[in-house]
XYZ file of C-alpha atoms in Angstrom:
174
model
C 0.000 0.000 0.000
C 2.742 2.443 0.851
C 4.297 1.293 -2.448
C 1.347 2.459 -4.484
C 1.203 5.780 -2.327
C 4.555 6.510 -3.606
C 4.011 5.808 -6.699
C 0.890 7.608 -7.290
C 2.629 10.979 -6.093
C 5.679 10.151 -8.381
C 3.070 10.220 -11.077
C 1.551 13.225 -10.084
C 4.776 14.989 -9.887
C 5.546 13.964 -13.094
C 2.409 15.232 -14.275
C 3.006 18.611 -12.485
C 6.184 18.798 -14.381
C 5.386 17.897 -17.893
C 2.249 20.453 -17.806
C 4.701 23.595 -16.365
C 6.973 22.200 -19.288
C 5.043 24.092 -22.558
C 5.022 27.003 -20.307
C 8.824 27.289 -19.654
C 9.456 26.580 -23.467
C 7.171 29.655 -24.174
C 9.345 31.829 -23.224
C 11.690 34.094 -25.546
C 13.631 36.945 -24.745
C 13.206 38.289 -28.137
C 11.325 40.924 -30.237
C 8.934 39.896 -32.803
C 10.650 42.527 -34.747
C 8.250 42.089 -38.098
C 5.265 42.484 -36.019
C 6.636 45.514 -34.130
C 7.680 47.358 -37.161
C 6.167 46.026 -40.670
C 2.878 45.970 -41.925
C 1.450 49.225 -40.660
C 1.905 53.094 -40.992
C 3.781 54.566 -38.109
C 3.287 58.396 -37.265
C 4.841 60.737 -35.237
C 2.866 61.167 -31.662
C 6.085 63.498 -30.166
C 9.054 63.737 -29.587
C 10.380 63.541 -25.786
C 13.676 63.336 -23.289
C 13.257 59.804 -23.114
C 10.884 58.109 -20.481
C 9.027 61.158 -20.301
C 5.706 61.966 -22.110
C 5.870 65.989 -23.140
C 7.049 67.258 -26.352
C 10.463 68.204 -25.765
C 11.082 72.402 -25.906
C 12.819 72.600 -29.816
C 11.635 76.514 -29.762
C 12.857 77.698 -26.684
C 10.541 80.808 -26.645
C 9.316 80.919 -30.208
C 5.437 80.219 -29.363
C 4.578 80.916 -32.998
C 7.105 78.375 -34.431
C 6.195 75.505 -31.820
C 2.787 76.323 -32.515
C 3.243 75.822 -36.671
C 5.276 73.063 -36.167
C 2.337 71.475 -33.814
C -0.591 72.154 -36.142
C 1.588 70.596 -39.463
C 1.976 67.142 -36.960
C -1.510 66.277 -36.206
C -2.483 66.994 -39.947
C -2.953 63.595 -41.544
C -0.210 62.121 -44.064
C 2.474 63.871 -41.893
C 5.695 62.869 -39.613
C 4.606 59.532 -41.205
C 6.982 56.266 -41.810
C 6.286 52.568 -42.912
C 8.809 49.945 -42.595
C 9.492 46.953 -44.768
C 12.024 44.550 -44.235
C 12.534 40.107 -43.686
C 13.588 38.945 -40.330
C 16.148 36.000 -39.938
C 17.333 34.792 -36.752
C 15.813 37.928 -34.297
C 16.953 40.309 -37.012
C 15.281 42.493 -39.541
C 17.220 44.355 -42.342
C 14.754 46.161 -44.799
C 13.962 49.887 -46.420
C 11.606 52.351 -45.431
C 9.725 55.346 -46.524
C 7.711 58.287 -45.279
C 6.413 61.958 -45.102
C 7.785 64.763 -42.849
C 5.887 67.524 -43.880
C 5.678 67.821 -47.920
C 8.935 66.164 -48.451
C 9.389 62.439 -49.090
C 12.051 60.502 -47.624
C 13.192 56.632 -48.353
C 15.850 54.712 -46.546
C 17.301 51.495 -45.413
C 17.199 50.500 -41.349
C 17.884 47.611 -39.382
C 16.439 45.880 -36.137
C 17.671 43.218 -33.810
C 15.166 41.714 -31.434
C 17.315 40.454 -29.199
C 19.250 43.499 -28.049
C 16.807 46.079 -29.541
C 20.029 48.276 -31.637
C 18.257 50.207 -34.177
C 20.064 51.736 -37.175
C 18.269 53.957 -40.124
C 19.771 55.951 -43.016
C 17.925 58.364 -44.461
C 17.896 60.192 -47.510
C 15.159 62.793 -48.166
C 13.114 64.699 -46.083
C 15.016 67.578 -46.163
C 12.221 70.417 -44.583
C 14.273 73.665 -43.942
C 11.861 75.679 -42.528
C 10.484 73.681 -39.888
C 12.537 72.851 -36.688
C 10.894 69.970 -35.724
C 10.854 68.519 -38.955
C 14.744 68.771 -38.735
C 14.658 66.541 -35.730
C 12.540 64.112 -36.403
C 14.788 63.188 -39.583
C 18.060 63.956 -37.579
C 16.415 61.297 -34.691
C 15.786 58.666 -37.700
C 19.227 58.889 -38.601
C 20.855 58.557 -35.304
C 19.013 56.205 -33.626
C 20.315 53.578 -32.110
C 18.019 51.233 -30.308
C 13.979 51.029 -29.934
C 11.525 50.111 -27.803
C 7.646 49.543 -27.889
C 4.799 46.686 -29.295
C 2.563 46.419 -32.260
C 0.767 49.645 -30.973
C 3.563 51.728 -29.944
C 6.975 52.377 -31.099
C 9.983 54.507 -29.697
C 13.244 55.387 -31.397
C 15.771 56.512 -28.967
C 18.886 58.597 -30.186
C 21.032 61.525 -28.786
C 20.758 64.670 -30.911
C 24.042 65.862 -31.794
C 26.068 67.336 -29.491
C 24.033 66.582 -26.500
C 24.569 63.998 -23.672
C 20.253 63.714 -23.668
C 18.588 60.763 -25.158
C 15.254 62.050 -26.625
C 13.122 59.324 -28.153
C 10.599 59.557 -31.227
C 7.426 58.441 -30.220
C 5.050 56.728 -32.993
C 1.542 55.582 -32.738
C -0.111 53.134 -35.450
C -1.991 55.460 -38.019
C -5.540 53.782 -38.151
């Protein structure tokens, strides 16, 4: 009788065991780097000293710029970028394309999942006239790692000259 007792919960923690096992094998440390990035339109929410949630101060006291450059982001078709690209092995290389303002830009960028480095180059975009414009393709081009989901997606870089990391922060365009 013992014998059986023992038995029985050697069974049962066997059991135990190989039901927890499909749970431990679910887990990754990786991006899904395709589903973060490809497949949708990203735009521009704001950009922000990162962690924070506030547009960061470009204009120092220019209300009349910062308030131009605000109304020309929430227009639709602007500070917009889609990403295309094949993932191998936690890593995504592909080319991209967007809108700042009225200017076009196209580029190549890569993603790894398990690290999150981000690298874009960018050609285009060039909008003279508008400061935040200039950042937003000066934060493309020097970022160098992301963070975010399917819904949300940051870019994190240090603007030139500056010991700051400011991130780009894109919603899904829907």
């Amino acid at each position: 009788r013992r014998e059986l007792d023992m038995k029985k919960r050697l069974i049962l923690k066997v059991l135990g065991l190989l039901l927890l096992l499909p749970m431990f094998s679910g887990c990754n440390d990786t991006d899904d780097v395709a589903g973060i990035f490809t497949g949708k339109t990203w735009k521009l929410t704001y950009i922000t000293v990162k962690d924070s949630h506030q547009m960061f101060n470009f204009w120092g006291n220019d209300n009349k710029a910062r308030e131009q450059s605000m109304k020309l982001l929430d227009e639709t078709g602007r500070y917009v970028i889609t990403f295309n690209g094949m993932e191998e092995s936690n890593i995504i290389i592909g080319t991209l394309s967007g809108t700042v303002i009225t200017s076009t830009f196209t580029g190549s960028w890569s993603a790894n999942g398990k690290d999150n480095q981000f690298n874009a180059s960018i050609q285009g975009g060039n909008e003279s006239s508008d400061i935040l414009a200039k950042n937003f393709i000066e934060g493309l081009n020097n970022a160098t790692s992301y963070g975010g989901d399917e819904r949300n997606l940051y870019l994190y870089y240090k603007p030139s000259g500056s010991q700051q990391t400011l991130s780009l922060v894109f919603h899904v365009v829907k």
